[in-house]
Amino acid sequence: MAYQIKKAAVLGSGVMGSGIAAHLANIGIPVLLLDIVPGKVTEEETAKGLTLEDSVVRNKIAAGALQKLLKQKPAPLTKKSNLSLIEAGNFDDDLDKLKDVDWVIEVIVENLDVKKGLYEKIDRVRKPGTIITSNTSGISIEAMAEGRSEDFKKHFMGTHFFNPPRYLKLLEVIPASTTAPEVIEFMTRFGEDILGKGVVIAKDTPNFIANRIGTYGLLITLREMEKRGYSIGEVDSVTGTLIGRPTSATFRTLDVVGLDTFMHVAKNVYDKTEGEEQKVFELPPFMKKMIDNGWIGAKAKQGFYLKKGKEILELDTDTFEYSPAKKLKTPSIEMAKQQKGLANKVKTLVYADDRTGEILWNILSPTLLYSAELNGEIAVDIVAIDNAMKWGFGWQQGPFEVWDAIGVEKSVAKMNEEGYEIPAFVQSLLDKGYETFYKEEDSERYFFNGADYQLVPVNEKVIDLKLYKKKHGVIKKNSGASLIDLGDGVALLEFHSQSNSIGPDIIQMINFAVDEVEKNFKGLVIGNQGKNFCVGANLGMILMEAQDDNIFELDFIVRSFQNAMMKIKYSSKPVVAAPFAMTLGGGAEVCLPAAHIQASMETYMGLVEAGVGLIPGGGGNVGLYTKHLKGLPKGVHIDYQFVANKVFESIATAKVSTSGVEARENNFLDFADGISVNADHLIYDAKQAAIALFDMGYKAPQREKFPVTGDSGYATMLLGAEGMFLSGFISEHDLKIAKKLAFVLSGGKVPYGTLVEEQYM
């Protein structure tokens, strides 16, 4: 059977259910969102003459969840109009509508009997072949499928999203023994290609993979803190970015998750395990007391941390009093900061003979051992475990990658000295004379499967630039960028300067890359796999030149930048920009002249120079203005002042899109440009776009004049800026910058409608 999902239903409209519905709407899939009928009407509803028979009352729980989506931060929707793709309803009146959907996702209360009762009703109305999944965070998939029809069982599995669904990459797919292999294969591919997720296949065990190991690690950390007298702030200062974990570290993470939620996750494993393992999953007394007090974290505005004014206070779990948060300061922290690469930093810290080394060793060693013990039980291999922790908990390295970093043989020797029992899986690695769980050979990555090394499976759409360069080399590089042959006649210009900021080295490589591509390639992709695409120009360099009054040097830098952007625009071969994450200032200016933009769905793009007292200097003003003109319908009267005002507002307020979709609405992208839901596929998608443009006979655009608003437009924009200044919304310097920007966008002292060239603006 060929599966496809044209419409979906989400059953349960809580934070998770509505978030999943929003993510489906973001990718264009219509969604039916159902929840229970309220038990009674409110006084306000009664006053309006409404009863429990009115649909507005019966659907209000799901409908209310939709309205909350518009207010949530971070935004679950890539644009507010996506809300129109979600239809609210209720279980009593609308369950028969499930016959028209291709996928039903259950996201109701974590109670086996309640879930089974709902599945019985679904089974009666669903059409054969409809895929049914549960977003349970730990209830047995096998148990939930009991008693259902054969076709239901064949199409039933767990699909565990992580919150918030739009932003967190992990999707755990948990098949039952009765799930058809082709359904598992379809949902895996659908999860990666359409939902944009990192999919791991998990086994049907308590809390699956990420929550099982993550919860264990958090509870081990709590016990270690209590046992050895560390403060909450001290623990967080060394369990966050210092070791490749999120900035929220341990206790800020718990505050964000909510201690009440964490309690249920831990209890799920506690109830299904025994012995020493079970003891770990029992909450420490101080956490139980916090829950009893209602100090459950961010949603209660009080948890392990409490904000008073501008000061952050930490809880003393002995006295239950708050005091200013402290940080751990040891020699090993300073030593680690001097190391290159995360692996060397972690290794330095873990073996340090100080309080940092003590706590990190005592946290990491049991977590690594626990991960090894569960390999094969909760996941098919270590790759699934490592990916689950990276994609679900935001770790930069999974447990087995951490183990490789600190040295397997060295760490096991220390574990043996301390009386730990070494899992057979780990011992077999050492017995074979192997040193690491992963190895690279011929630019391919392999993992240890318990017997030997096996090739890490990779989706063909995932291009790992680090491995790719090792295998294919580079055409040319300098400190700021590298030109790489991507194969199939396409080259890639990769930025790798600090923060991917644009300086003379990158400008030099842009010029070289376009020349090289025009001679020897079909097209060029500009992209990278850093934290952000590009955060702008190298402002430090510009500041130094300005402080030294090097006006001619500044003029040369700006002209060089502008000329490089024009080289991109008028290249005889297509140039495709592949932005993602922060694409600010100069980063946006690199994208605007490209023949095509293939943006990640999570692209935060804007010309933000006004925020640092500048106006765009790399062609961003003319680029965004002409993009707005290009997006207007042909053959109708156009108010150029309206266009100029929109661009002026965008640049003067340093407006940044909250998604790639919003970047399109802000005219940084046009409707021919593409958006990749899966960021891991971005380079591949951009490469395909370059090939497609070449195959269609791409020709460089002709240089054309365009209309400006002139004197009258300048006065209009200036009037708005002065009003903002007089109202106290902008500073005197902001007004000065706004005047300069208005002069540029208006075209200066010319009549309204004057046609000008790009170089003029």
Short mmCIF file of C-alpha atoms in Angstrom, two decimals, residues 243-602:
data_model
loop_
_atom_site.label_atom_id
_atom_site.label_comp_id
_atom_site.label_asym_id
_atom_site.label_seq_id
_atom_site.Cartn_x
_atom_site.Cartn_y
_atom_site.Cartn_z
CA ILE A 243 30.48 20.24 28.54
CA GLY A 244 28.40 20.65 25.38
CA ARG A 245 24.98 20.74 27.03
CA PRO A 246 22.30 23.47 26.71
CA THR A 247 22.74 26.77 28.57
CA SER A 248 19.86 25.70 30.83
CA ALA A 249 22.22 23.01 32.20
CA THR A 250 20.56 20.91 34.95
CA PHE A 251 18.37 22.97 37.25
CA ARG A 252 17.23 25.58 34.76
CA THR A 253 16.17 22.69 32.54
CA LEU A 254 14.13 21.21 35.39
CA ASP A 255 12.53 24.60 36.06
CA VAL A 256 11.56 24.93 32.38
CA VAL A 257 10.21 21.37 32.15
CA GLY A 258 8.35 21.74 35.44
CA LEU A 259 8.99 19.60 38.51
CA ASP A 260 5.44 18.21 38.35
CA THR A 261 6.02 16.99 34.79
CA PHE A 262 9.45 15.61 35.67
CA MET A 263 7.92 13.73 38.63
CA HIS A 264 5.54 11.85 36.30
CA VAL A 265 8.34 11.00 33.85
CA ALA A 266 10.54 9.64 36.66
CA LYS A 267 7.65 7.74 38.25
CA ASN A 268 6.93 5.96 34.97
CA VAL A 269 10.36 4.30 35.09
CA TYR A 270 10.27 3.84 38.87
CA ASP A 271 7.04 1.83 38.60
CA LYS A 272 8.48 -0.46 35.92
CA THR A 273 11.96 -1.17 37.31
CA GLU A 274 13.40 -2.69 40.46
CA GLY A 275 16.52 -2.88 42.60
CA GLU A 276 19.27 -0.29 42.34
CA GLU A 277 17.91 1.12 39.08
CA GLN A 278 14.54 1.80 40.70
CA LYS A 279 16.18 3.66 43.59
CA VAL A 280 17.73 6.16 41.18
CA PHE A 281 14.30 7.09 39.79
CA GLU A 282 12.85 7.96 43.19
CA LEU A 283 12.71 11.73 43.62
CA PRO A 284 14.91 13.10 46.43
CA PRO A 285 12.96 14.40 49.46
CA PHE A 286 13.80 18.05 48.76
CA MET A 287 12.20 17.81 45.30
CA LYS A 288 9.05 16.24 46.73
CA LYS A 289 8.85 19.10 49.23
CA MET A 290 9.26 21.65 46.42
CA ILE A 291 6.35 20.07 44.54
CA ASP A 292 4.22 20.10 47.70
CA ASN A 293 5.06 23.81 48.10
CA GLY A 294 4.06 24.51 44.51
CA TRP A 295 7.63 25.55 43.66
CA ILE A 296 7.51 23.65 40.38
CA GLY A 297 9.57 25.93 38.17
CA ALA A 298 9.09 28.58 35.51
CA LYS A 299 5.30 28.24 35.21
CA ALA A 300 5.01 28.92 38.97
CA LYS A 301 7.70 31.64 38.72
CA GLN A 302 9.59 29.78 41.45
CA GLY A 303 11.58 26.58 41.49
CA PHE A 304 15.27 25.94 41.83
CA TYR A 305 15.66 29.56 40.81
CA LEU A 306 13.72 32.68 41.78
CA LYS A 307 14.03 36.02 40.04
CA LYS A 308 13.80 39.11 42.24
CA GLY A 309 14.05 42.25 40.19
CA LYS A 310 17.15 41.78 38.07
CA GLU A 311 18.79 39.34 40.48
CA ILE A 312 18.68 35.55 40.04
CA LEU A 313 18.48 33.66 43.33
CA GLU A 314 19.13 29.94 43.85
CA LEU A 315 17.41 27.62 46.30
CA ASP A 316 19.30 26.10 49.20
CA THR A 317 17.74 22.62 49.33
CA ASP A 318 18.64 22.23 53.02
CA THR A 319 17.24 25.50 54.42
CA PHE A 320 14.72 26.15 51.61
CA GLU A 321 15.86 29.75 51.47
CA TYR A 322 16.99 31.65 48.37
CA SER A 323 20.30 33.46 47.97
CA PRO A 324 22.31 34.88 45.03
CA ALA A 325 23.34 32.17 42.57
CA LYS A 326 26.97 31.06 42.79
CA LYS A 327 29.33 29.61 40.20
CA LEU A 328 32.02 26.98 40.58
CA LYS A 329 35.51 28.39 40.02
CA THR A 330 38.37 25.91 39.70
CA PRO A 331 41.67 25.70 37.77
CA SER A 332 40.30 22.99 35.47
CA ILE A 333 37.60 25.31 34.14
CA GLU A 334 40.21 27.82 33.01
CA MET A 335 42.35 25.01 31.56
CA ALA A 336 39.37 23.63 29.64
CA LYS A 337 38.60 27.01 28.12
CA GLN A 338 42.07 27.00 26.55
CA GLN A 339 41.48 23.64 24.85
CA LYS A 340 40.41 23.37 21.21
CA GLY A 341 37.32 21.32 20.53
CA LEU A 342 34.64 20.02 22.87
CA ALA A 343 36.25 16.57 23.23
CA ASN A 344 39.45 18.03 24.66
CA LYS A 345 37.54 20.37 26.97
CA VAL A 346 35.46 17.53 28.44
CA LYS A 347 38.50 15.28 28.83
CA THR A 348 40.36 18.03 30.69
CA LEU A 349 37.44 18.58 33.07
CA VAL A 350 36.49 14.97 33.80
CA TYR A 351 39.97 13.91 34.95
CA ALA A 352 40.74 17.12 36.86
CA ASP A 353 41.70 16.76 40.51
CA ASP A 354 39.40 19.49 41.79
CA ARG A 355 35.71 19.99 42.61
CA THR A 356 34.76 20.40 38.94
CA GLY A 357 36.44 17.14 38.00
CA GLU A 358 34.88 15.41 41.01
CA ILE A 359 31.27 16.28 40.19
CA LEU A 360 31.57 15.79 36.43
CA TRP A 361 33.19 12.37 36.79
CA ASN A 362 30.58 11.30 39.34
CA ILE A 363 27.76 12.46 37.04
CA LEU A 364 29.10 11.24 33.70
CA SER A 365 30.53 7.84 34.64
CA PRO A 366 27.24 6.30 35.90
CA THR A 367 25.33 7.87 32.99
CA LEU A 368 27.74 6.36 30.46
CA LEU A 369 27.53 2.96 32.12
CA TYR A 370 23.73 3.12 32.24
CA SER A 371 23.60 3.99 28.53
CA ALA A 372 25.79 0.99 27.74
CA GLU A 373 23.69 -1.32 29.91
CA LEU A 374 20.55 -0.26 28.02
CA ASN A 375 22.06 -0.57 24.54
CA GLY A 376 20.03 -3.24 22.79
CA GLU A 377 17.23 -2.98 25.35
CA ILE A 378 15.91 0.50 24.57
CA ALA A 379 17.43 0.98 21.10
CA VAL A 380 18.88 -1.13 18.33
CA ASP A 381 22.31 0.51 18.50
CA ILE A 382 24.42 3.27 20.03
CA VAL A 383 23.73 5.60 17.09
CA ALA A 384 20.05 5.74 18.05
CA ILE A 385 20.96 6.45 21.69
CA ASP A 386 23.44 9.18 20.82
CA ASN A 387 21.10 10.83 18.32
CA ALA A 388 18.19 10.72 20.77
CA MET A 389 20.19 12.58 23.40
CA LYS A 390 21.52 15.13 20.92
CA TRP A 391 18.18 15.80 19.24
CA GLY A 392 15.93 15.52 22.30
CA PHE A 393 18.04 17.00 25.10
CA GLY A 394 20.28 19.31 23.09
CA TRP A 395 23.55 17.56 23.95
CA GLN A 396 26.35 18.25 21.47
CA GLN A 397 27.69 14.73 22.04
CA GLY A 398 25.73 11.59 22.84
CA PRO A 399 26.87 9.26 25.67
CA PHE A 400 29.08 7.09 23.47
CA GLU A 401 30.60 10.11 21.75
CA VAL A 402 31.40 11.51 25.21
CA TRP A 403 32.98 8.17 26.10
CA ASP A 404 35.18 8.34 23.02
CA ALA A 405 36.15 11.91 23.97
CA ILE A 406 37.37 11.01 27.46
CA GLY A 407 39.00 7.75 26.34
CA VAL A 408 37.23 4.41 26.75
CA GLU A 409 40.22 2.46 28.06
CA LYS A 410 41.31 5.17 30.51
CA SER A 411 37.80 5.74 31.86
CA VAL A 412 37.04 2.02 32.21
CA ALA A 413 40.27 1.56 34.19
CA LYS A 414 39.14 4.27 36.59
CA MET A 415 35.64 2.78 36.78
CA ASN A 416 37.13 -0.60 37.65
CA GLU A 417 39.19 0.99 40.42
CA GLU A 418 36.01 2.50 41.86
CA GLY A 419 34.18 -0.82 41.81
CA TYR A 420 31.80 -0.21 38.92
CA GLU A 421 30.57 -3.21 36.94
CA ILE A 422 31.51 -2.78 33.29
CA PRO A 423 28.77 -3.79 30.80
CA ALA A 424 29.66 -6.70 28.52
CA PHE A 425 29.11 -4.47 25.47
CA VAL A 426 31.90 -2.11 26.59
CA GLN A 427 34.22 -4.92 27.65
CA SER A 428 33.82 -6.60 24.26
CA LEU A 429 35.04 -3.40 22.57
CA LEU A 430 38.22 -3.42 24.66
CA ASP A 431 38.71 -7.18 24.35
CA LYS A 432 38.84 -6.78 20.57
CA GLY A 433 41.59 -4.20 20.94
CA TYR A 434 39.37 -1.35 19.78
CA GLU A 435 39.76 2.08 21.35
CA THR A 436 36.57 3.93 20.41
CA PHE A 437 32.87 3.30 19.81
CA TYR A 438 33.08 5.31 16.57
CA LYS A 439 35.77 5.51 13.94
CA GLU A 440 36.27 7.31 10.65
CA GLU A 441 37.72 5.42 7.72
CA ASP A 442 37.91 6.61 4.10
CA SER A 443 35.82 9.62 5.18
CA GLU A 444 32.98 7.34 6.29
CA ARG A 445 31.77 7.00 9.88
CA TYR A 446 31.42 3.60 11.57
CA PHE A 447 30.05 2.51 14.95
CA PHE A 448 30.71 -0.53 17.14
CA ASN A 449 27.73 -2.92 17.09
CA GLY A 450 28.96 -5.35 19.75
CA ALA A 451 30.84 -7.56 17.33
CA ASP A 452 32.56 -5.24 14.88
CA TYR A 453 32.34 -1.83 13.24
CA GLN A 454 29.32 -1.07 11.07
CA LEU A 455 28.71 1.85 8.71
CA VAL A 456 26.55 4.58 10.27
CA PRO A 457 23.40 4.74 8.11
CA VAL A 458 22.86 8.16 6.55
CA ASN A 459 19.93 9.61 4.63
CA GLU A 460 21.12 10.54 1.12
CA LYS A 461 19.81 14.06 1.73
CA VAL A 462 22.15 14.61 4.69
CA ILE A 463 25.48 16.05 3.55
CA ASP A 464 28.03 16.21 6.38
CA LEU A 465 30.45 18.89 5.20
CA LYS A 466 33.14 17.88 7.69
CA LEU A 467 33.27 14.31 6.34
CA TYR A 468 32.70 15.48 2.77
CA LYS A 469 35.76 17.74 2.84
CA LYS A 470 37.90 14.92 4.23
CA LYS A 471 36.87 12.72 1.33
CA HIS A 472 36.88 15.23 -1.52
CA GLY A 473 39.17 18.00 -0.30
CA VAL A 474 38.66 21.68 -1.07
CA ILE A 475 39.27 23.71 -4.21
CA LYS A 476 40.55 26.72 -2.31
CA LYS A 477 40.29 28.11 1.21
CA ASN A 478 41.38 30.94 3.44
CA SER A 479 40.66 31.77 7.07
CA GLY A 480 37.11 32.88 6.30
CA ALA A 481 35.72 30.46 3.73
CA SER A 482 36.31 27.35 1.62
CA LEU A 483 35.20 26.45 -1.88
CA ILE A 484 34.15 22.80 -2.13
CA ASP A 485 33.16 20.60 -5.06
CA LEU A 486 29.74 19.21 -4.02
CA GLY A 487 29.58 16.90 -7.01
CA ASP A 488 27.13 16.84 -9.94
CA GLY A 489 28.61 20.09 -11.22
CA VAL A 490 27.81 22.20 -8.15
CA ALA A 491 30.28 24.01 -5.88
CA LEU A 492 29.71 25.16 -2.30
CA LEU A 493 31.14 28.27 -0.68
CA GLU A 494 31.32 27.51 3.05
CA PHE A 495 31.76 30.33 5.57
CA HIS A 496 33.82 29.37 8.64
CA SER A 497 35.05 32.65 10.11
CA GLN A 498 34.29 33.49 13.75
CA SER A 499 30.48 33.57 14.02
CA ASN A 500 30.57 33.35 10.21
CA SER A 501 30.94 37.14 10.14
CA ILE A 502 31.86 38.73 6.82
CA GLY A 503 35.29 40.28 6.41
CA PRO A 504 37.80 40.76 3.57
CA ASP A 505 38.66 37.04 3.56
CA ILE A 506 35.06 36.01 2.81
CA ILE A 507 34.64 38.78 0.22
CA GLN A 508 37.81 37.54 -1.50
CA MET A 509 36.43 33.99 -1.57
CA ILE A 510 33.06 35.14 -2.93
CA ASN A 511 34.82 36.77 -5.88
CA PHE A 512 36.99 33.70 -6.48
CA ALA A 513 34.05 31.31 -6.12
CA VAL A 514 31.86 33.08 -8.69
CA ASP A 515 34.75 33.24 -11.18
CA GLU A 516 35.54 29.55 -10.67
CA VAL A 517 31.91 28.49 -10.99
CA GLU A 518 31.37 30.51 -14.16
CA LYS A 519 34.26 28.61 -15.74
CA ASN A 520 33.88 25.08 -14.38
CA PHE A 521 30.53 24.43 -12.65
CA LYS A 522 26.77 24.47 -13.19
CA GLY A 523 26.07 26.54 -10.11
CA LEU A 524 27.16 27.70 -6.67
CA VAL A 525 25.62 27.15 -3.24
CA ILE A 526 26.50 29.54 -0.41
CA GLY A 527 25.96 27.73 2.88
CA ASN A 528 27.56 26.18 5.93
CA GLN A 529 26.78 23.99 8.93
CA GLY A 530 27.77 26.33 11.74
CA LYS A 531 25.54 27.51 14.56
CA ASN A 532 24.22 30.35 12.39
CA PHE A 533 24.40 31.11 8.67
CA CYS A 534 25.96 34.54 9.21
CA VAL A 535 25.50 37.12 11.96
CA GLY A 536 26.63 40.03 9.77
CA ALA A 537 29.75 41.92 8.85
CA ASN A 538 32.86 41.98 11.03
CA LEU A 539 31.91 45.03 13.09
CA GLY A 540 35.11 44.87 15.14
CA MET A 541 37.16 45.51 12.02
CA ILE A 542 34.85 48.36 10.95
CA LEU A 543 35.05 49.91 14.42
CA MET A 544 38.86 49.85 14.37
CA GLU A 545 38.96 51.57 10.99
CA ALA A 546 36.45 54.18 12.14
CA GLN A 547 38.36 54.89 15.36
CA ASP A 548 41.52 55.42 13.31
CA ASP A 549 39.65 57.72 10.88
CA ASN A 550 40.55 55.43 7.98
CA ILE A 551 37.78 56.79 5.76
CA PHE A 552 39.35 55.57 2.53
CA GLU A 553 39.78 52.07 3.98
CA LEU A 554 36.14 52.04 5.12
CA ASP A 555 35.05 53.19 1.67
CA PHE A 556 37.10 50.40 0.10
CA ILE A 557 35.56 47.78 2.44
CA VAL A 558 32.01 48.91 1.63
CA ARG A 559 32.67 49.07 -2.12
CA SER A 560 34.31 45.64 -2.07
CA PHE A 561 31.31 44.19 -0.24
CA GLN A 562 28.83 45.79 -2.65
CA ASN A 563 30.81 44.67 -5.70
CA ALA A 564 30.93 41.10 -4.39
CA MET A 565 27.14 41.14 -3.95
CA MET A 566 26.71 42.37 -7.53
CA LYS A 567 29.02 39.58 -8.67
CA ILE A 568 26.63 37.10 -7.03
CA LYS A 569 23.59 38.70 -8.64
CA TYR A 570 24.95 38.92 -12.17
CA SER A 571 26.82 35.62 -12.25
CA SER A 572 26.23 33.75 -15.49
CA LYS A 573 25.70 30.61 -13.42
CA PRO A 574 22.98 30.35 -10.73
CA VAL A 575 24.01 31.19 -7.17
CA VAL A 576 21.80 29.66 -4.46
CA ALA A 577 21.95 30.95 -0.88
CA ALA A 578 21.13 28.45 1.88
CA PRO A 579 20.44 30.49 5.03
CA PHE A 580 19.42 29.08 8.41
CA ALA A 581 19.14 30.24 12.01
CA MET A 582 20.48 33.78 12.46
CA THR A 583 20.93 35.41 9.06
CA LEU A 584 21.49 39.01 10.03
CA GLY A 585 22.84 42.16 8.43
CA GLY A 586 25.54 41.14 5.98
CA GLY A 587 24.23 37.57 6.11
CA ALA A 588 20.89 38.75 4.72
CA GLU A 589 22.74 40.91 2.18
CA VAL A 590 24.52 37.82 0.83
CA CYS A 591 21.13 36.16 0.26
CA LEU A 592 19.25 39.05 -1.37
CA PRO A 593 21.18 39.05 -4.71
CA ALA A 594 21.17 35.24 -5.08
CA ALA A 595 19.31 33.70 -8.02
CA HIS A 596 17.47 31.49 -5.54
CA ILE A 597 17.21 31.26 -1.77
CA GLN A 598 16.72 27.84 -0.18
CA ALA A 599 16.07 28.73 3.45
CA SER A 600 15.67 26.55 6.50
CA MET A 601 12.21 26.81 8.05
CA GLU A 602 14.04 28.10 11.13
#
